[in-house]
Short mmCIF file of C-alpha atoms in Angstrom, two decimals:
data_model
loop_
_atom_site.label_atom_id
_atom_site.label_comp_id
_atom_site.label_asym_id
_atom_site.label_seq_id
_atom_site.Cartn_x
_atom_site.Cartn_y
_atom_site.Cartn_z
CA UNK A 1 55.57 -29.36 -20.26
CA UNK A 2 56.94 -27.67 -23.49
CA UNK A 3 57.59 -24.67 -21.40
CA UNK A 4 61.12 -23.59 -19.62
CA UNK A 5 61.55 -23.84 -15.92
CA UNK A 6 62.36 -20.47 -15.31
CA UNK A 7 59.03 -19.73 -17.76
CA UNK A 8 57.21 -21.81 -15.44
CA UNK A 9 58.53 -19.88 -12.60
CA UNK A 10 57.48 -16.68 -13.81
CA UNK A 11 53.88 -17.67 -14.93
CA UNK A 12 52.87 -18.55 -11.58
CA UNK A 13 55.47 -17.78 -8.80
CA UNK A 14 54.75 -14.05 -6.89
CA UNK A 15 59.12 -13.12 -6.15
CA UNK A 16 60.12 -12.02 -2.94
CA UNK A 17 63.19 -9.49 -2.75
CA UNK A 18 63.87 -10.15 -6.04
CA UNK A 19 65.07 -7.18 -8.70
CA UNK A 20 63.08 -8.09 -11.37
CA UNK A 21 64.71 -6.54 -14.37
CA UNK A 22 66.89 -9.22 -14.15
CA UNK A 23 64.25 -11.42 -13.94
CA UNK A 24 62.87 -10.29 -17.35
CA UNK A 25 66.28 -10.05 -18.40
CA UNK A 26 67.80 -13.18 -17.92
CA UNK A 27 64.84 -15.35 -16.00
CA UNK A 28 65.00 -17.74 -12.68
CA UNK A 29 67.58 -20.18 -11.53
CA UNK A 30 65.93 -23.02 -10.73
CA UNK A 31 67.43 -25.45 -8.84
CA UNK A 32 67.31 -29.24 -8.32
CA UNK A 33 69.63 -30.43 -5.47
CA UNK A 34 72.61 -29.10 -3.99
CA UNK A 35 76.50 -30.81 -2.32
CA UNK A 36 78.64 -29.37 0.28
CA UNK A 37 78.26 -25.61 -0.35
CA UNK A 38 77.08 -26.35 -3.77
CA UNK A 39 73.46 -25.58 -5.68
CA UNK A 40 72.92 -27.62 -9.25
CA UNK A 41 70.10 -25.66 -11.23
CA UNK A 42 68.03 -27.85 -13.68
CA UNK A 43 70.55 -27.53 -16.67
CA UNK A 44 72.91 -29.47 -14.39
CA UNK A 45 75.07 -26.19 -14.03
CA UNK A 46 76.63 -25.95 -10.42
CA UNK A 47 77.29 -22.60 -8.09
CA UNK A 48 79.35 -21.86 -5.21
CA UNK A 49 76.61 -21.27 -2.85
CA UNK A 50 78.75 -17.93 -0.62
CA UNK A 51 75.42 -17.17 0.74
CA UNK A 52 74.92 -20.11 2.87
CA UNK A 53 71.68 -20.08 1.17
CA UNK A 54 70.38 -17.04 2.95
CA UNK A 55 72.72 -17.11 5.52
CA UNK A 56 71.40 -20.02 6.92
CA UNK A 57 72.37 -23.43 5.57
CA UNK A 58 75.74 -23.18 7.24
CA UNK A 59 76.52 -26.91 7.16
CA UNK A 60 76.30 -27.34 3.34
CA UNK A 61 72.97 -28.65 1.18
CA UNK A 62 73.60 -32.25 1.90
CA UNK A 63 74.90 -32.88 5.61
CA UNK A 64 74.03 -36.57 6.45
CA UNK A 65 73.43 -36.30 10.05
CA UNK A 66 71.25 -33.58 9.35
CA UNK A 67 69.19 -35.51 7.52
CA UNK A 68 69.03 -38.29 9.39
CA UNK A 69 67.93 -36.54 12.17
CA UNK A 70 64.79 -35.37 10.43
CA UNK A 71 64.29 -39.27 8.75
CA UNK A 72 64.57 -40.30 12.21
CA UNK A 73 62.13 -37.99 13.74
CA UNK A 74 59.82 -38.23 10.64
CA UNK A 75 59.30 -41.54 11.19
CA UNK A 76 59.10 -41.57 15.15
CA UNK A 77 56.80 -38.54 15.68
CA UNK A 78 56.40 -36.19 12.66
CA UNK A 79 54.23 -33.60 13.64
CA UNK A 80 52.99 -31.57 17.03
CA UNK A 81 52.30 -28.74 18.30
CA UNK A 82 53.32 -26.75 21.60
CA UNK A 83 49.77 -26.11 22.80
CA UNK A 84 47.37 -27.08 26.13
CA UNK A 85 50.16 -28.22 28.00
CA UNK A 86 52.02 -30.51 25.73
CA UNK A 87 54.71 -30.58 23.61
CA UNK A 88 57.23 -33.19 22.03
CA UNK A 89 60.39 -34.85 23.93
CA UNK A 90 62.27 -32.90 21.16
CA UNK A 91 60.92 -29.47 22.17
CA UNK A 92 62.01 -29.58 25.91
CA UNK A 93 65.53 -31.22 25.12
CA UNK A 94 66.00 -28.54 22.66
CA UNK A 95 64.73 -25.68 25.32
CA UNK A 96 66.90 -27.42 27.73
CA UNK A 97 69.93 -27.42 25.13
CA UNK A 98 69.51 -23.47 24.05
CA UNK A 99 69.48 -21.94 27.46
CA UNK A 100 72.48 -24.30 28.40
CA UNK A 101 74.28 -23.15 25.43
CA UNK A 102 73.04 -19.41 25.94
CA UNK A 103 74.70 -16.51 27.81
CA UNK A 104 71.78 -16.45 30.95
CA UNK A 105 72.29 -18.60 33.67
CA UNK A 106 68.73 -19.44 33.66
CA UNK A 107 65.47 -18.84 31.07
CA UNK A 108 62.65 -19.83 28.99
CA UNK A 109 62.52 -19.97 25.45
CA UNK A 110 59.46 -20.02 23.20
CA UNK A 111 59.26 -20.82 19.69
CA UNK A 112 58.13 -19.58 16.21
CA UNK A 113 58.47 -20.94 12.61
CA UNK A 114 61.03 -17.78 11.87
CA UNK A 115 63.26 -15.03 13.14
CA UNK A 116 60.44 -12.06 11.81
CA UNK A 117 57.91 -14.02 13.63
CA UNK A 118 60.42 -14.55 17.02
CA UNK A 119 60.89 -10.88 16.60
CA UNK A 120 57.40 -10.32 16.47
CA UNK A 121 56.51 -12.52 19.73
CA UNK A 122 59.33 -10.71 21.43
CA UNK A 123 57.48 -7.24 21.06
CA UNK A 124 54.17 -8.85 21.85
CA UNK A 125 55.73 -10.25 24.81
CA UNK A 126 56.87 -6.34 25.64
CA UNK A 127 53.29 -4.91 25.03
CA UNK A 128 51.80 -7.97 27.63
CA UNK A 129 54.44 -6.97 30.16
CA UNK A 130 54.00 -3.22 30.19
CA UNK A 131 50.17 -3.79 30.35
CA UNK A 132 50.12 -6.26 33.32
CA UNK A 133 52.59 -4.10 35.13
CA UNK A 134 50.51 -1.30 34.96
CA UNK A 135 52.16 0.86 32.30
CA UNK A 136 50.40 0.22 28.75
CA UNK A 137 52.05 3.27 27.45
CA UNK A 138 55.56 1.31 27.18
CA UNK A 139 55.28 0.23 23.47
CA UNK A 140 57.84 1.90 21.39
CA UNK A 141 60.66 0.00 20.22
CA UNK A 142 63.91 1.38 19.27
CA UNK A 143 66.23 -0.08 16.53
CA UNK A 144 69.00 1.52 14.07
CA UNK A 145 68.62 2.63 10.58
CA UNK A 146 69.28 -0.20 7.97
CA UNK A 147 68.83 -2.78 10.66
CA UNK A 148 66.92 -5.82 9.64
CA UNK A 149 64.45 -7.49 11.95
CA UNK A 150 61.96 -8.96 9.63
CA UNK A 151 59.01 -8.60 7.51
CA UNK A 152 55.75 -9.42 9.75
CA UNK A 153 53.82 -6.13 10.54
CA UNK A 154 55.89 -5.88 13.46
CA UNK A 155 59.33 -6.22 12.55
CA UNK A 156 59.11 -4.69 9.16
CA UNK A 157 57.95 -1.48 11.21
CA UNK A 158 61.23 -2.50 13.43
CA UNK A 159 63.13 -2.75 10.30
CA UNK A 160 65.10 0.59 9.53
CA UNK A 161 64.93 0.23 5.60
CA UNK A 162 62.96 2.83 3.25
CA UNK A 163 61.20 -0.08 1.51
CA UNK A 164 58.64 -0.67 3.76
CA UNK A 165 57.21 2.54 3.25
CA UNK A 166 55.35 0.93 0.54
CA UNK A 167 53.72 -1.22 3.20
CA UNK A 168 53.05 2.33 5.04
CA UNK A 169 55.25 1.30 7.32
CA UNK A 170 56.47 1.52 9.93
CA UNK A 171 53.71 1.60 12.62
CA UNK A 172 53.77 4.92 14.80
CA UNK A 173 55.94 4.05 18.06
CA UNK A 174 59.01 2.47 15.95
CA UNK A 175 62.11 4.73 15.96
CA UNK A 176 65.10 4.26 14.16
CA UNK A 177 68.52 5.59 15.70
CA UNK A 178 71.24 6.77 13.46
CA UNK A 179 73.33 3.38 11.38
CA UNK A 180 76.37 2.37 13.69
CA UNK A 181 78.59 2.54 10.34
CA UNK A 182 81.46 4.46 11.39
CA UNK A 183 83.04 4.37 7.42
CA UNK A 184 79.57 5.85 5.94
CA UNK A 185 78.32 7.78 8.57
CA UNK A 186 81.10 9.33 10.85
CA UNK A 187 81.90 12.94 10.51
CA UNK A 188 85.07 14.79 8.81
CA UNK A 189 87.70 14.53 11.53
CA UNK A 190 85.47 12.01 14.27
CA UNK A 191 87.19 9.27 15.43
CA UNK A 192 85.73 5.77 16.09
CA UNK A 193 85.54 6.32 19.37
CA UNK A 194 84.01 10.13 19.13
CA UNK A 195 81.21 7.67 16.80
CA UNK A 196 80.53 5.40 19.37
CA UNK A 197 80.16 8.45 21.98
CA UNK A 198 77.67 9.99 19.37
CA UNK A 199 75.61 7.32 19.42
CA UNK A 200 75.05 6.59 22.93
CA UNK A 201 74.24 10.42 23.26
CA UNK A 202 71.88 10.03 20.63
CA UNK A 203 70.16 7.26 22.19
CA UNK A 204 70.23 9.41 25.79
CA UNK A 205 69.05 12.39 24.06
CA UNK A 206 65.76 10.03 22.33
CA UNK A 207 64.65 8.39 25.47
CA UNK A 208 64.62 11.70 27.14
CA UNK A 209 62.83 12.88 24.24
CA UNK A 210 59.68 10.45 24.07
CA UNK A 211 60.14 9.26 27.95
CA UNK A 212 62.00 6.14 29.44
CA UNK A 213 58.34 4.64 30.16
CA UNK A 214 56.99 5.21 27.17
CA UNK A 215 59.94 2.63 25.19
CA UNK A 216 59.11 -1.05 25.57
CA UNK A 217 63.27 -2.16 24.22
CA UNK A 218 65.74 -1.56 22.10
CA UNK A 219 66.88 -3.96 19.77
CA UNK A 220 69.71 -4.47 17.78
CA UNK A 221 71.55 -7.34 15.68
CA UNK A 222 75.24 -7.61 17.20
CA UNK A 223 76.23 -7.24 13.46
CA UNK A 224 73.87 -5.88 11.18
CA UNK A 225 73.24 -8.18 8.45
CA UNK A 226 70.74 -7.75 5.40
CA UNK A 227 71.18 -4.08 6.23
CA UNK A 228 74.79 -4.33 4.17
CA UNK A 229 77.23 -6.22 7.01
CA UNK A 230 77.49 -3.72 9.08
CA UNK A 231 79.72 -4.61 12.08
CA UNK A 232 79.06 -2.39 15.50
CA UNK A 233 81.78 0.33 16.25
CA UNK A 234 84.18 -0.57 18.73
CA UNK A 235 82.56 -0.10 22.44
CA UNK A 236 78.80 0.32 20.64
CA UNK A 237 77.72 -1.88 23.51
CA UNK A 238 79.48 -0.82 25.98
CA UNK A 239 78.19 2.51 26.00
CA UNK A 240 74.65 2.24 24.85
CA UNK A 241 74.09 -0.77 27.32
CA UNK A 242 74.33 1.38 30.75
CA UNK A 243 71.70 3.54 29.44
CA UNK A 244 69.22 1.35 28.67
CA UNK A 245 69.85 -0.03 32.40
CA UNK A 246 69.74 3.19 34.01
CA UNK A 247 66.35 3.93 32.31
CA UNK A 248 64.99 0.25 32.63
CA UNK A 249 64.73 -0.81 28.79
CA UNK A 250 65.70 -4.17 28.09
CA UNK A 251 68.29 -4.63 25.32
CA UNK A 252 67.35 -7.53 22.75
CA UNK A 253 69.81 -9.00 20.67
CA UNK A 254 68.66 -10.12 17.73
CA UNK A 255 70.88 -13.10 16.70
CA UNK A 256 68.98 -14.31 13.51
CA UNK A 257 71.95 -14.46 11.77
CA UNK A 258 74.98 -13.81 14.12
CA UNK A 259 73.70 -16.61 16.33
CA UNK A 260 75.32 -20.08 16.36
CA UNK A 261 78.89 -19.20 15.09
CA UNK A 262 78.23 -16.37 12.24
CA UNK A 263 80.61 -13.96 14.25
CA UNK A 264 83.76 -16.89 15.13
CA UNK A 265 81.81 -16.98 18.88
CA UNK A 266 78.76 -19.01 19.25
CA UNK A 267 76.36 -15.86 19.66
CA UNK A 268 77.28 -12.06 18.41
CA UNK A 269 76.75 -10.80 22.00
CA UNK A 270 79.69 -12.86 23.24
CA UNK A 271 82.03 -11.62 20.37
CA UNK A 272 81.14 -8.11 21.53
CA UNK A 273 81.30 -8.74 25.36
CA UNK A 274 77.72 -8.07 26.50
CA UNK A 275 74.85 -10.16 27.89
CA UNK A 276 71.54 -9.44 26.61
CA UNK A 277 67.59 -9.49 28.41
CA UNK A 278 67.24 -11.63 25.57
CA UNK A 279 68.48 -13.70 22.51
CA UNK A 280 65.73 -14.14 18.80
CA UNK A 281 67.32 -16.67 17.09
CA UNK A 282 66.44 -18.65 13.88
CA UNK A 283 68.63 -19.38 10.74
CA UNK A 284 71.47 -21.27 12.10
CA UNK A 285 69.50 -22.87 14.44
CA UNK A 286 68.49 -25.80 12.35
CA UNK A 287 70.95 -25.11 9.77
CA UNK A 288 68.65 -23.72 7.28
CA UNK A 289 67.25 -27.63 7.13
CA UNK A 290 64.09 -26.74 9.15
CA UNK A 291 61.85 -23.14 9.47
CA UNK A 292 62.11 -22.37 13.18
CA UNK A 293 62.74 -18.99 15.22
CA UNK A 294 63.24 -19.03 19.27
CA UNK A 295 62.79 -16.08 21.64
CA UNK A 296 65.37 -17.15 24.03
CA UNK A 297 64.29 -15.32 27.50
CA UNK A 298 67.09 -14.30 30.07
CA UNK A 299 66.08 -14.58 33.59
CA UNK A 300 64.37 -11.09 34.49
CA UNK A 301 62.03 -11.37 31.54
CA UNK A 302 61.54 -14.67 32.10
CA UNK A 303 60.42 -14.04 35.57
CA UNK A 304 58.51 -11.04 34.41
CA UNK A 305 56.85 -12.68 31.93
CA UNK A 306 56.05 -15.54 33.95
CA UNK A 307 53.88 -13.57 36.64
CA UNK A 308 52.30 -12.00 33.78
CA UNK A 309 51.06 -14.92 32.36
CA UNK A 310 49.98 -16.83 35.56
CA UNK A 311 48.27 -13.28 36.23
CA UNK A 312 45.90 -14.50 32.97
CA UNK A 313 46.58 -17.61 33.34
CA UNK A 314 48.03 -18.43 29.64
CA UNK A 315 50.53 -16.46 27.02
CA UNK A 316 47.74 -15.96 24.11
CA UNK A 317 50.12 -16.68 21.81
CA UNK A 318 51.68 -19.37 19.41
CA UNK A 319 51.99 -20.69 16.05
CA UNK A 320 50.96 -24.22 14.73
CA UNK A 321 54.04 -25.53 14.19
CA UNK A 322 55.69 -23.94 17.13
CA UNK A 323 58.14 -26.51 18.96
CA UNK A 324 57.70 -28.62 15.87
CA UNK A 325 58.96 -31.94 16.77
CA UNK A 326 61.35 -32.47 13.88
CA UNK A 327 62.41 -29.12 13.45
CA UNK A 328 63.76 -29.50 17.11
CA UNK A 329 65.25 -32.29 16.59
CA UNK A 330 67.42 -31.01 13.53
CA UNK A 331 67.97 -28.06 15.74
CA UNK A 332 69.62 -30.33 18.49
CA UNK A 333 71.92 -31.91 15.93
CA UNK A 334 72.71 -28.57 14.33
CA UNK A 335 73.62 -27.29 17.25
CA UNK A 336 75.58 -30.76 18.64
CA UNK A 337 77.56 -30.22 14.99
CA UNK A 338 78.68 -26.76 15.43
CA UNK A 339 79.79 -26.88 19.39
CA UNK A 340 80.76 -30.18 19.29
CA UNK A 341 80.81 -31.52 15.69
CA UNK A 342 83.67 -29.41 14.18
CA UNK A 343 81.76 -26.66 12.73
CA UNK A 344 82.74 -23.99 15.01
CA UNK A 345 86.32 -24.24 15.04
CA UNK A 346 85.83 -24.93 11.21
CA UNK A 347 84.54 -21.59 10.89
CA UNK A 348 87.15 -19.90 13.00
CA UNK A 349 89.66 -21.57 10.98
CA UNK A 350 88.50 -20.08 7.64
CA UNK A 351 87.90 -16.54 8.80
CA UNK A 352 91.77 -14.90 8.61
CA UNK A 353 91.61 -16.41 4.83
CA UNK A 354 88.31 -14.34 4.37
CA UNK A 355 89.41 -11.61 5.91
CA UNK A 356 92.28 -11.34 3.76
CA UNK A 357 90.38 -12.14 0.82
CA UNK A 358 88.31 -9.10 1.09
CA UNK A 359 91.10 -6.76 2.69
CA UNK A 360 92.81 -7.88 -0.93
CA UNK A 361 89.30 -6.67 -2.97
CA UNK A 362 89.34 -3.67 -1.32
CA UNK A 363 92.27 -2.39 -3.09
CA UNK A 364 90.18 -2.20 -6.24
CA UNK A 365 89.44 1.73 -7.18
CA UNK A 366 86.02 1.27 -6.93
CA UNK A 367 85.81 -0.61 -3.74
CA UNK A 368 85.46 2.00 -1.14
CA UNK A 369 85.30 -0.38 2.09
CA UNK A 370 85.83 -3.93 2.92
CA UNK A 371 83.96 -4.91 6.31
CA UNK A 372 82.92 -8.32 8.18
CA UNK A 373 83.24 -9.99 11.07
CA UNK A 374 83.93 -13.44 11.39
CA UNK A 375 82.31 -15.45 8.08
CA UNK A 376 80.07 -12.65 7.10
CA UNK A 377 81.59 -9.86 5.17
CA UNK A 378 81.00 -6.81 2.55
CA UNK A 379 82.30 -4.68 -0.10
CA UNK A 380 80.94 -1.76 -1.15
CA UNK A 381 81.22 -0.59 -4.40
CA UNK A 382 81.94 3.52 -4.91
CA UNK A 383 81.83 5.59 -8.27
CA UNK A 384 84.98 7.53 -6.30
CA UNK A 385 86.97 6.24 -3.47
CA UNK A 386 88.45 9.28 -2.15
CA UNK A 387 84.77 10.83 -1.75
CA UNK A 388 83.28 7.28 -0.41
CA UNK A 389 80.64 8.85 -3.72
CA UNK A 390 78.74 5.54 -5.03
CA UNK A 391 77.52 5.04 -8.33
CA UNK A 392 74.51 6.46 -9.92
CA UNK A 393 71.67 4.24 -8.69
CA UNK A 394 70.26 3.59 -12.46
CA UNK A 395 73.86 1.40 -12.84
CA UNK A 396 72.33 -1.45 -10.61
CA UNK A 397 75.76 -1.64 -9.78
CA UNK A 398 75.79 -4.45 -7.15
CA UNK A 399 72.78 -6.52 -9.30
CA UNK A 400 75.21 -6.54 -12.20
CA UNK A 401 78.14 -8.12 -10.15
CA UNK A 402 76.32 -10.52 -8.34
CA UNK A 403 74.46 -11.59 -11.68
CA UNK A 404 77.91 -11.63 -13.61
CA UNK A 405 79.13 -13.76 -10.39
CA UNK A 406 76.35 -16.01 -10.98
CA UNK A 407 77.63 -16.44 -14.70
CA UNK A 408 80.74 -17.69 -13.18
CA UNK A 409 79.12 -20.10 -11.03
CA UNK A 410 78.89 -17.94 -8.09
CA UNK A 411 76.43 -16.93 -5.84
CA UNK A 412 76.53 -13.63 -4.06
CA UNK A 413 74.36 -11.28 -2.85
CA UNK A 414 73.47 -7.44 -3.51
CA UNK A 415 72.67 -5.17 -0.69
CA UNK A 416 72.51 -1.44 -2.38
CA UNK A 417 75.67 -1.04 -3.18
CA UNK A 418 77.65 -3.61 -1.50
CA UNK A 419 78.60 -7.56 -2.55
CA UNK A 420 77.83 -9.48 0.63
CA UNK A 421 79.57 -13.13 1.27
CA UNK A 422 78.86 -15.57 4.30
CA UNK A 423 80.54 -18.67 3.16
CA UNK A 424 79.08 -22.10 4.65
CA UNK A 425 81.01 -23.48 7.44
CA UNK A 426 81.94 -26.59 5.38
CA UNK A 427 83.67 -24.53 2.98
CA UNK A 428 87.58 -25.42 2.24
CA UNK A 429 90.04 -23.35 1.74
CA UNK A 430 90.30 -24.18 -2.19
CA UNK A 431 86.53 -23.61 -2.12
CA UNK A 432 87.22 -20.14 -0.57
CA UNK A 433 89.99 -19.26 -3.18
CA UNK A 434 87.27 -20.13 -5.90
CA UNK A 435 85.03 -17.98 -4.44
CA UNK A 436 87.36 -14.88 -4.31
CA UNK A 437 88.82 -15.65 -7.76
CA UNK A 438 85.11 -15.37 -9.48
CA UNK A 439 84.47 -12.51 -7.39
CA UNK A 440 87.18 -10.92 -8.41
CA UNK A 441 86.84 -11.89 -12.36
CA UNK A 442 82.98 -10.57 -11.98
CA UNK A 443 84.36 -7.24 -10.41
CA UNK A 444 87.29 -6.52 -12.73
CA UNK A 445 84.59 -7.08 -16.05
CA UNK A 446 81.68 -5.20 -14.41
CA UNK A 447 83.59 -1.67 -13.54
CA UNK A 448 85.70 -1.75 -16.88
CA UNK A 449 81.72 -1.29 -17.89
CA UNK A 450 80.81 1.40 -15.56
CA UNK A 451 83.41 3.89 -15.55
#
């Protein structure tokens, strides 16, 4: 074809959380292949991937066990579903594997092709259980502003971003609680602790508001990811989780991207000391090399939901590829690489180099904020520091240093006004420095532009 690929791209691709002035503006990255934590476009030009891919592909774009654990199942079974009372070999190791490897001493765990759609069984799996136990009105869901859950019907209306309103979402019955992000939202004078105490009073003072049986769960990512890297305050958990006991509301922990080492522990609940009702996990899981999400059931909903479904005899509910056959068995590799392969301690090995990376950033006027925990971190770019005041929207601020990072040969990503990194596992410590020294180079060019 005579035309470009990024032409091509644009003539009869629909984008996805894309800004598309800089589409127009400078076109699509294609790309062809990637190595370790690199991507190679068509032009041959190579990036250093710091986004995992989307936080996912956390053991680089060309692990060989990884792929030789979907060759192998390819050619052995390549395709099933979990319907009618059967499912692959691979499905019930890897069920097997994930509550072995999960916080609950027992469960059940039921699959989906994504985290939006795992978050989207869980809350079906709420409505099912308040209807068979006699109390249909427990259907509202609580999350936090700038949360991220997904973008099915469902989760979008669980997601606590303005941008679905153009979806006319959310859905009545979905309440967003204030952002745990003690830097932008604490008071003049409140401490971190006063914060924390806030927000468990605000969370008292809503389910007294709409009625403990009226709320189906409350859900919440251990660190909030797409919604900026927002880590929880210290003793978030702690306080809220008593609550939700007292009034009977199971607390979900939605682990899409914390799960499977994000945070330095294996899940996000263990790095912040509480145990869950249950675990949606997806991303990590397969390290980005297959789609799959799991609802990972503790033992009370598992029981729960059990009776439930004997009481109909079936869960009406599933997905064609659910418990795909090789996207468990990349899962039970990925998961055999990062508690046993290396990965893990990999990870924890690299994260007091990030850290310090980004604590160095920060001292940049116009970086208000540093934040992260474990290999996931932000920066958050502010017009004044002293004020926390960000730049005028119509700068596109963030799109213009992650774009001027990608004409380094960096990939990072934008999230309003912050840079966000979450570095590949497999990534070295000269890798990091490179990653740090074009962030930096794209930072220093882009506000000598803006102010």
């Amino acid at each position: 074809m005579s035309q470009s690929w990024d032409a091509r791209a644009d003539a009869h691709s629909f984008y996805g959380f894309t800004d598309l002035p800089t589409i127009h503006d400078r076109g699509t990255v294609v790309l062809t292949h990637g190595h370790g934590p690199y991507v190679v476009d068509v032009n041959g030009r190579q990036y250093l991937d710091a986004n995992s891919g989307l936080w996912n592909m956390v053991a680089g774009f060309d692990h060989p066990a990884l792929t030789q654990a979907a060759q192998a199942q390819f050619a052995r079974f390549p395709g099933y579903h979990a319907f009618f009372g059967r499912m692959s070999d691979q499905t019930v190791m890897l069920s097997e594997k994930l509550i072995e490897v999960s916080p609950f001493e027992r469960g059940k765990v039921f699959y989906t092709n994504s985290g939006s759609e795992a978050n989207d069984t869980m809350v079906k799996m709420l409505w099912m259980l308040g209807i068979s136990e006699g109390a249909p009105q427990r259907k509202k869901i609580i999350t936090r502003k700038n949360g991220y859950h997904g973008v099915t019907v469902v989760s979008a209306s669980m997601t606590g971003k303005p941008y679905n309103s153009v979806f006319g979402l959310p859905l009545d019955g979905f309440i967003h609680l204030t952002c745990p992000h003690y830097w932008r939202e604490g008071q003049d004078g409140e401490t971190e602790a006063a914060f924390t105490t806030r927000l468990a009073a605000e969370l008292e003072d809503v389910i007294a508001r709409e009625g403990a049986d009226t709320i189906a769960a409350f859900f919440a990512e251990p660190v909030i990811g797409a919604g900026g890297v927002i880590p929880s305050p210290d003793g978030y958990f702690q306080a809220v989780q008593p609550i939700l006991k007292k009034h009977g509301i199971p607390l979900i922990a939605d682990e899409v991207i914390c799960g499977f080492g994000r945070t330095g522990s294996v899940w996000g609940c263990q790095t912040y000391d509480f145990i869950p009702d249950a675990i949606i996990s997806s991303k990590a899981l397969t390290a980005g090399y297959f789609p799959m999400g799991a609802v990972i059931l503790g033992p009370d909903l598992s029981d729960r939901l059990q009776h439930a479904a004997d009481m109909m005899e079936e869960f009406p509910h599933g997905f064609t590829a659910s418990g795909h056959p090789v996207g468990c068995a990349i899962a039970l590799k990925s998961i055999e690489l990062i508690l046993e392969g290396g990965l893990l301690e990999q990870a924890q090995a690299l994260i007091p180099r990030f850290e310090a990376g980004l604590e160095a950033l920060s001292h940049n006027s116009n970086i208000g904020e540093w934040r992260g925990k474990g290999l996931m971190g932000a920066l958050e770019a502010v017009a004044d520091k002293a004020s926390k005041t960000p730049f005028d929207g119509s700068l596109s601020v963030s799109e213009r240093i992650a774009n001027t990072c990608t004409d380094h040969g960096l990939i990072c990503r934008p999230l309003g006004q912050s840079i966000v990194l979450c570095p590949p596992f497999i990534m070295t410590t000269a890798q990091m420095d490179e990653m740090f020294e074009k962030l930096e180079a794209s930072l220093k060019k882009v506000f000598a532009e803006v102010t």
